[in-house]
Coordinates of C-alpha atoms and ligand atoms in Angstrom, one line a residue:
M1 CA 52.1 -97.5 -51.4
T2 CA 50.0 -100.5 -50.1
V3 CA 50.1 -101.3 -46.5
R4 CA 51.6 -104.8 -45.9
P5 CA 49.3 -107.6 -44.6
E6 CA 51.4 -108.1 -41.5
L7 CA 50.5 -104.5 -40.5
M8 CA 46.9 -104.7 -41.6
R9 CA 46.4 -107.7 -39.2
N10 CA 46.3 -105.5 -36.1
I11 CA 44.1 -102.8 -37.6
R12 CA 40.4 -102.6 -36.8
T13 CA 38.7 -102.9 -40.2
T14 CA 34.9 -102.6 -40.4
E15 CA 32.1 -102.2 -43.0
P16 CA 30.7 -98.7 -42.5
Y17 CA 27.2 -97.5 -42.7
V18 CA 26.2 -96.0 -46.0
P19 CA 24.4 -92.7 -45.6
G20 CA 21.9 -91.4 -48.2
E21 CA 23.3 -89.2 -50.9
Q22 CA 23.7 -85.5 -50.1
P23 CA 23.8 -83.9 -53.6
Q24 CA 25.1 -80.3 -53.5
N25 CA 23.1 -79.1 -56.5
K26 CA 19.5 -78.1 -56.2
V27 CA 17.3 -81.2 -56.4
I28 CA 14.0 -82.3 -54.9
K29 CA 15.5 -84.1 -52.0
L30 CA 13.2 -86.8 -50.6
N31 CA 16.0 -89.3 -49.7
T32 CA 17.2 -88.8 -46.2
N33 CA 14.1 -87.9 -44.1
E34 CA 15.0 -84.3 -43.5
N35 CA 12.4 -81.7 -42.6
P36 CA 11.6 -79.4 -45.6
Y37 CA 10.8 -76.5 -43.3
P38 CA 13.4 -74.3 -41.5
P39 CA 14.0 -74.6 -37.8
A40 CA 12.2 -72.3 -35.3
P41 CA 12.9 -68.6 -35.8
G42 CA 14.8 -68.4 -32.5
V43 CA 17.5 -70.8 -33.9
E44 CA 18.3 -68.3 -36.6
R45 CA 18.4 -65.5 -34.1
A46 CA 20.8 -67.5 -31.8
L47 CA 23.1 -68.1 -34.8
R48 CA 23.1 -64.4 -35.7
E49 CA 23.8 -63.3 -32.2
M50 CA 26.6 -65.8 -31.6
D51 CA 29.7 -64.1 -30.4
A52 CA 32.7 -65.4 -32.4
D53 CA 35.1 -64.3 -29.6
R54 CA 33.5 -66.9 -27.3
L55 CA 34.7 -69.7 -29.7
R56 CA 38.1 -69.3 -28.1
L57 CA 36.6 -71.2 -25.1
Y58 CA 35.6 -74.8 -24.9
P59 CA 31.8 -75.3 -24.7
D60 CA 30.1 -76.5 -21.5
P61 CA 31.0 -80.2 -21.5
A62 CA 27.7 -81.0 -19.8
A63 CA 25.6 -78.8 -22.3
E64 CA 23.6 -77.9 -19.2
A65 CA 21.5 -75.2 -20.9
L66 CA 20.2 -77.7 -23.4
V67 CA 19.8 -80.5 -20.9
K68 CA 17.7 -78.3 -18.7
E69 CA 15.5 -77.1 -21.6
L70 CA 14.9 -80.8 -22.6
A71 CA 14.2 -81.8 -19.0
D72 CA 11.6 -79.0 -18.7
F73 CA 10.0 -79.9 -22.0
Y74 CA 9.5 -83.6 -21.1
G75 CA 8.9 -83.0 -17.3
V76 CA 11.9 -85.1 -16.2
G77 CA 14.9 -84.4 -14.0
E78 CA 18.0 -82.9 -15.6
N79 CA 19.9 -86.0 -14.4
Q80 CA 17.6 -88.0 -16.7
V81 CA 18.7 -86.4 -20.0
F82 CA 21.9 -87.1 -22.0
V83 CA 22.7 -85.0 -25.2
G84 CA 25.0 -85.9 -28.1
V85 CA 26.0 -85.1 -31.6
G86 CA 22.9 -86.4 -33.4
S87 CA 21.1 -89.5 -32.2
D88 CA 23.7 -91.5 -34.1
D89 CA 26.3 -90.4 -31.6
V90 CA 23.9 -91.1 -28.7
L91 CA 22.9 -94.5 -30.1
S92 CA 26.5 -95.5 -30.7
L93 CA 27.5 -94.6 -27.1
C94 CA 24.4 -96.6 -25.9
F95 CA 25.7 -99.7 -27.8
L96 CA 29.1 -99.2 -26.2
T97 CA 27.7 -98.6 -22.7
F98 CA 24.7 -100.9 -22.4
F99 CA 25.3 -103.8 -24.7
N100 CA 28.1 -105.5 -22.9
S101 CA 27.2 -109.1 -22.6
D102 CA 28.0 -112.5 -24.2
R103 CA 24.4 -112.9 -25.1
P104 CA 23.2 -111.5 -28.4
V105 CA 21.6 -108.1 -28.7
L106 CA 18.3 -108.3 -30.6
F107 CA 17.0 -105.9 -33.3
P108 CA 14.8 -106.5 -36.3
D109 CA 16.2 -107.8 -39.6
I110 CA 14.7 -104.9 -41.4
T111 CA 15.5 -101.7 -39.5
Y112 CA 18.0 -98.8 -39.2
S113 CA 21.1 -100.3 -40.8
F114 CA 23.4 -98.5 -38.4
Y115 CA 22.6 -100.9 -35.6
K116 CA 24.5 -103.8 -37.3
V117 CA 27.5 -101.5 -38.0
W118 CA 27.9 -100.5 -34.3
A119 CA 27.4 -104.1 -33.2
D120 CA 30.2 -105.2 -35.6
L121 CA 32.4 -102.3 -34.7
Y122 CA 32.2 -102.9 -31.0
R123 CA 32.2 -106.7 -31.4
I124 CA 28.8 -107.1 -29.8
P125 CA 27.0 -110.4 -30.7
Y126 CA 23.6 -109.9 -32.2
E127 CA 20.6 -111.6 -33.7
C128 CA 18.0 -110.1 -36.0
P129 CA 14.5 -111.6 -35.7
A130 CA 12.6 -111.3 -39.0
L131 CA 9.7 -108.9 -39.3
D132 CA 6.5 -110.6 -40.1
E133 CA 5.0 -110.7 -43.6
D134 CA 3.4 -107.3 -43.1
F135 CA 6.8 -105.9 -42.0
R136 CA 5.7 -105.7 -38.3
I137 CA 7.9 -106.5 -35.4
R138 CA 6.8 -109.8 -33.7
K139 CA 7.0 -109.0 -30.0
E140 CA 7.3 -112.7 -29.0
D141 CA 10.7 -112.8 -30.8
Y142 CA 12.0 -110.6 -28.0
Y143 CA 11.0 -112.9 -25.2
R144 CA 14.2 -114.9 -25.5
E145 CA 17.4 -114.5 -23.5
N146 CA 19.4 -111.5 -24.8
G147 CA 22.1 -109.0 -24.1
G148 CA 19.9 -106.0 -24.8
I149 CA 17.2 -104.9 -27.3
I150 CA 16.9 -102.0 -29.7
F151 CA 14.3 -101.0 -32.2
P152 CA 13.0 -97.8 -33.7
N153 CA 9.4 -96.8 -33.2
P154 CA 8.2 -95.9 -35.9
N155 CA 10.5 -98.5 -37.5
A156 CA 12.7 -97.4 -40.3
P157 CA 12.5 -97.8 -43.3
T158 CA 9.0 -99.3 -42.9
A159 CA 7.4 -96.2 -41.1
I160 CA 5.3 -98.6 -39.1
Y161 CA 4.4 -97.4 -35.5
E162 CA 3.5 -99.7 -32.7
D163 CA 1.5 -98.4 -29.8
L164 CA 2.7 -98.0 -26.2
D165 CA 1.2 -101.3 -25.0
F166 CA 3.4 -103.1 -27.6
V167 CA 6.5 -101.2 -26.4
E168 CA 5.7 -101.8 -22.8
N169 CA 5.2 -105.5 -23.5
I170 CA 8.7 -105.9 -24.8
V171 CA 10.2 -103.7 -22.0
S172 CA 8.3 -105.7 -19.3
H173 CA 9.4 -109.1 -20.7
N174 CA 13.0 -108.0 -20.5
R175 CA 13.5 -106.6 -17.0
N176 CA 17.1 -107.8 -16.9
S177 CA 18.3 -106.3 -20.1
I178 CA 18.4 -102.7 -21.4
V179 CA 15.7 -101.9 -24.0
I180 CA 16.4 -98.9 -26.2
V181 CA 13.5 -97.4 -28.2
D182 CA 14.8 -95.2 -31.0
E183 CA 12.1 -92.6 -31.5
A184 CA 13.7 -90.5 -34.3
Y185 CA 10.3 -90.3 -35.9
V186 CA 7.8 -90.5 -33.0
D187 CA 6.6 -86.9 -33.2
F188 CA 4.9 -87.8 -36.5
A189 CA 3.4 -90.9 -35.0
G190 CA 1.9 -91.1 -31.6
R191 CA 2.7 -91.5 -27.9
S192 CA 6.3 -91.7 -26.9
A193 CA 7.7 -94.4 -24.6
M194 CA 9.0 -91.6 -22.4
E195 CA 5.8 -92.1 -20.5
L196 CA 7.2 -95.4 -19.3
I197 CA 10.6 -94.1 -18.0
G198 CA 9.4 -93.8 -14.4
K199 CA 8.0 -97.3 -14.4
Y200 CA 10.8 -99.4 -15.9
D201 CA 14.5 -99.0 -14.9
N202 CA 15.6 -100.9 -18.0
L203 CA 14.2 -98.5 -20.6
I204 CA 16.1 -95.8 -22.6
V205 CA 14.3 -93.5 -25.1
V206 CA 16.4 -91.8 -27.8
Q207 CA 15.2 -88.9 -29.9
T208 CA 16.7 -86.4 -32.3
F209 CA 16.5 -82.8 -33.5
S210 CA 17.1 -83.9 -37.1
K211 CA 13.5 -84.6 -38.1
A212 CA 10.6 -82.9 -36.3
R213 CA 12.9 -80.0 -35.2
S214 CA 14.4 -79.4 -38.7
M215 CA 18.0 -79.4 -37.5
A216 CA 19.7 -82.4 -39.2
G217 CA 22.6 -80.0 -40.0
M218 CA 23.2 -79.0 -36.4
R219 CA 23.6 -82.6 -35.1
I220 CA 21.7 -82.9 -31.9
G221 CA 20.3 -86.1 -30.3
Y222 CA 19.3 -87.1 -26.8
A223 CA 18.5 -90.0 -24.5
V224 CA 16.0 -89.9 -21.7
S225 CA 16.1 -92.6 -18.9
N226 CA 16.6 -92.9 -15.2
P227 CA 19.6 -91.1 -13.5
D228 CA 21.6 -94.3 -13.0
L229 CA 21.7 -95.2 -16.7
I230 CA 22.2 -91.6 -17.7
R231 CA 25.2 -91.5 -15.4
C232 CA 26.7 -94.7 -17.0
L233 CA 26.2 -93.0 -20.4
N234 CA 28.0 -89.9 -19.3
D235 CA 30.9 -91.9 -17.8
V236 CA 31.5 -93.5 -21.2
K237 CA 31.1 -90.2 -23.0
Y238 CA 33.7 -88.5 -20.7
S239 CA 36.0 -91.4 -21.4
F240 CA 35.8 -90.7 -25.1
N241 CA 35.3 -87.0 -25.8
S242 CA 34.3 -84.3 -23.2
Y243 CA 33.2 -81.6 -25.5
T244 CA 30.8 -83.2 -28.0
M245 CA 28.3 -80.4 -28.2
S246 CA 29.5 -77.2 -29.9
Q247 CA 28.5 -73.8 -28.5
A248 CA 26.3 -73.3 -31.6
A249 CA 24.5 -76.6 -31.1
I250 CA 23.8 -75.9 -27.5
A251 CA 22.5 -72.3 -28.2
C252 CA 20.4 -73.3 -31.2
G253 CA 19.1 -76.5 -29.5
V254 CA 17.8 -74.4 -26.6
E255 CA 15.9 -72.1 -28.9
A256 CA 14.4 -75.0 -30.8
V257 CA 13.0 -76.7 -27.7
R258 CA 11.7 -73.4 -26.3
D259 CA 9.4 -72.8 -29.2
R260 CA 6.8 -75.5 -28.6
E261 CA 4.2 -73.8 -30.8
Y262 CA 6.5 -73.7 -33.9
F263 CA 7.5 -77.4 -33.3
E264 CA 3.8 -78.5 -33.1
K265 CA 2.9 -76.5 -36.2
N266 CA 5.8 -77.9 -38.1
V267 CA 4.9 -81.5 -37.2
R268 CA 1.2 -80.9 -38.1
K269 CA 2.2 -79.6 -41.6
I270 CA 4.2 -82.7 -42.3
I271 CA 1.5 -85.0 -41.1
E272 CA -1.1 -83.2 -43.3
T273 CA 1.2 -83.5 -46.4
R274 CA 1.9 -87.2 -45.6
E275 CA -1.8 -88.1 -45.4
W276 CA -2.5 -86.4 -48.7
A277 CA 0.6 -88.0 -50.3
K278 CA -0.7 -91.4 -49.2
E279 CA -3.9 -90.8 -51.1
E280 CA -2.0 -89.7 -54.2
L281 CA 0.3 -92.7 -54.1
R282 CA -2.7 -95.0 -53.7
K283 CA -4.3 -93.4 -56.7
L284 CA -1.1 -94.1 -58.7
G285 CA -1.3 -97.8 -57.7
F286 CA 1.4 -97.9 -55.0
V287 CA 1.0 -100.1 -52.0
F288 CA 2.6 -99.4 -48.6
P289 CA 2.3 -100.1 -44.9
D290 CA 0.5 -97.3 -43.1
A291 CA 3.1 -94.6 -42.7
K292 CA 3.4 -92.9 -39.4
A293 CA 6.8 -91.3 -39.9
N294 CA 7.9 -88.4 -42.2
F295 CA 8.4 -90.9 -45.0
I296 CA 6.4 -93.5 -46.9
F297 CA 7.8 -97.0 -47.7
A298 CA 6.0 -97.8 -51.0
R299 CA 6.2 -100.3 -53.8
H300 CA 4.4 -100.4 -57.2
P301 CA 3.1 -103.9 -58.1
R302 CA 3.9 -103.3 -61.8
Y303 CA 7.1 -101.3 -61.9
D304 CA 10.6 -102.2 -60.7
A305 CA 11.7 -100.0 -57.8
G306 CA 15.3 -99.8 -59.0
E307 CA 14.1 -98.5 -62.4
L308 CA 11.7 -96.0 -60.8
F309 CA 14.5 -94.8 -58.5
R310 CA 16.8 -94.2 -61.4
A311 CA 14.1 -92.5 -63.5
L312 CA 13.3 -90.2 -60.7
K313 CA 17.0 -89.4 -60.1
D314 CA 17.4 -88.6 -63.8
H315 CA 14.7 -85.9 -63.2
D316 CA 16.5 -84.6 -60.1
I317 CA 14.0 -86.2 -57.7
Y318 CA 15.9 -88.1 -55.0
V319 CA 14.3 -90.9 -53.0
R320 CA 16.0 -93.8 -51.2
H321 CA 16.2 -97.4 -52.6
W322 CA 18.1 -100.4 -51.3
D323 CA 19.0 -103.2 -53.8
G324 CA 17.9 -106.7 -53.2
G325 CA 16.3 -108.7 -50.4
R326 CA 12.8 -108.3 -49.1
I327 CA 12.8 -104.5 -49.5
G328 CA 14.4 -104.4 -53.0
Q329 CA 11.1 -103.5 -54.6
Y330 CA 10.4 -100.6 -52.2
L331 CA 11.1 -96.9 -52.4
R332 CA 11.4 -94.8 -49.2
I333 CA 10.0 -91.4 -50.0
T334 CA 10.5 -88.6 -47.5
V335 CA 7.5 -86.3 -47.0
G336 CA 8.6 -82.9 -48.4
K337 CA 6.7 -79.7 -49.0
R338 CA 3.5 -80.0 -50.8
E339 CA 5.0 -78.5 -54.0
E340 CA 7.9 -81.0 -53.9
M341 CA 5.4 -83.9 -53.5
E342 CA 3.4 -82.4 -56.4
A343 CA 6.5 -82.5 -58.6
L344 CA 7.1 -86.1 -57.6
F345 CA 3.5 -87.1 -58.4
S346 CA 3.4 -85.2 -61.7
F347 CA 6.5 -87.1 -62.8
L348 CA 5.1 -90.4 -61.7
K349 CA 1.8 -89.8 -63.4
S350 CA 3.5 -89.4 -66.8
Y351 CA 6.1 -92.2 -66.2
L352 CA 3.6 -94.8 -65.0
K353 CA 1.4 -94.5 -68.1
Ligands
PMP1 N1 17.5 -93.5 -35.9 C1 16.8 -93.7 -37.0 C2 15.8 -94.8 -37.0 C3 17.1 -92.9 -38.1 O1 16.4 -93.1 -39.3 C4 18.1 -91.9 -38.1 C5 18.3 -91.0 -39.3 N2 19.2 -91.5 -40.2 C6 18.8 -91.8 -36.9 C7 18.5 -92.6 -35.8 C8 19.9 -90.8 -36.7 O2 19.5 -89.5 -36.9 P1 20.5 -88.3 -36.3 O3 21.8 -88.8 -36.1 O4 20.4 -87.3 -37.4 O5 19.8 -87.8 -35.0

């Protein structure tokens, strides 16, 4: 049965975000920027020791244990931390809470494609200043009147990181609108804008457990800002769904944050593999902006990216490719384990001949 147009007229229809493929068979998976290493050992322990009987009860709506652990880790107050179901959940709530103006929200034309989806869903006007010819954000584009600003640092899918002065420049030019810095990949890059939280009341920093903490499957993200903005975010969350964080997510999240040594070692390994992978890609003739995330955004001057993407997939090596536009000739390659990258390079060596 097809729904009649008269009925459809009052329904919210929207064009959804398209996530990367999640093949269920065993492949070399370099397509969705997951971490190839397991989470901290304490996470497995927490899962093993979970008492199923407790699942009768609702979780702590404030996820206090996790909020406290994050506040201690970053040296901020507990009233400065908000947690959610992955940073997608946190970012989506941020759009709803903070981008509430008739003026357009600004984000780069080439960036995390979910921003446009949330803006459309919530009917928030937006404009997308173009990245420059080297795929860098032009800070001057963000000096105009706006209803808020969001950008990832490092940016996705370019993997380009801008230093703290650059971020501060944008924040300080926009004291009357909210600036959200999406730092999903910052642990692989450099200094976090969290350092600026005490100085600017219009800044929100969003991070995730999905990348550097190896927990994409558990869905934990967080925002750090000043107590007033965190309160606004909580008010919207509690108007939506009180119990967003499961008991498992809270317990496992706490363990992941506690193990700073494991986290730092995990990040170091990825960075080492990334730097070596950049060399190998260069030897194969690929060109790419300097990658500071856990992925590399590369193109080969003599081979079509779509064809390369399909050839790799036929050999069970998954990377990410977007058809058309300025990025149509690029592949986004997640940094996996050394042996996974070796398999990729060995395939490329024979294919590119
Ligand atoms: N921001 C950026 C820039 C991302 O690339 C991603 C990963 N797709 C996210 C946010 C969301 O990650 P998660 O919901 O797993 O925290």
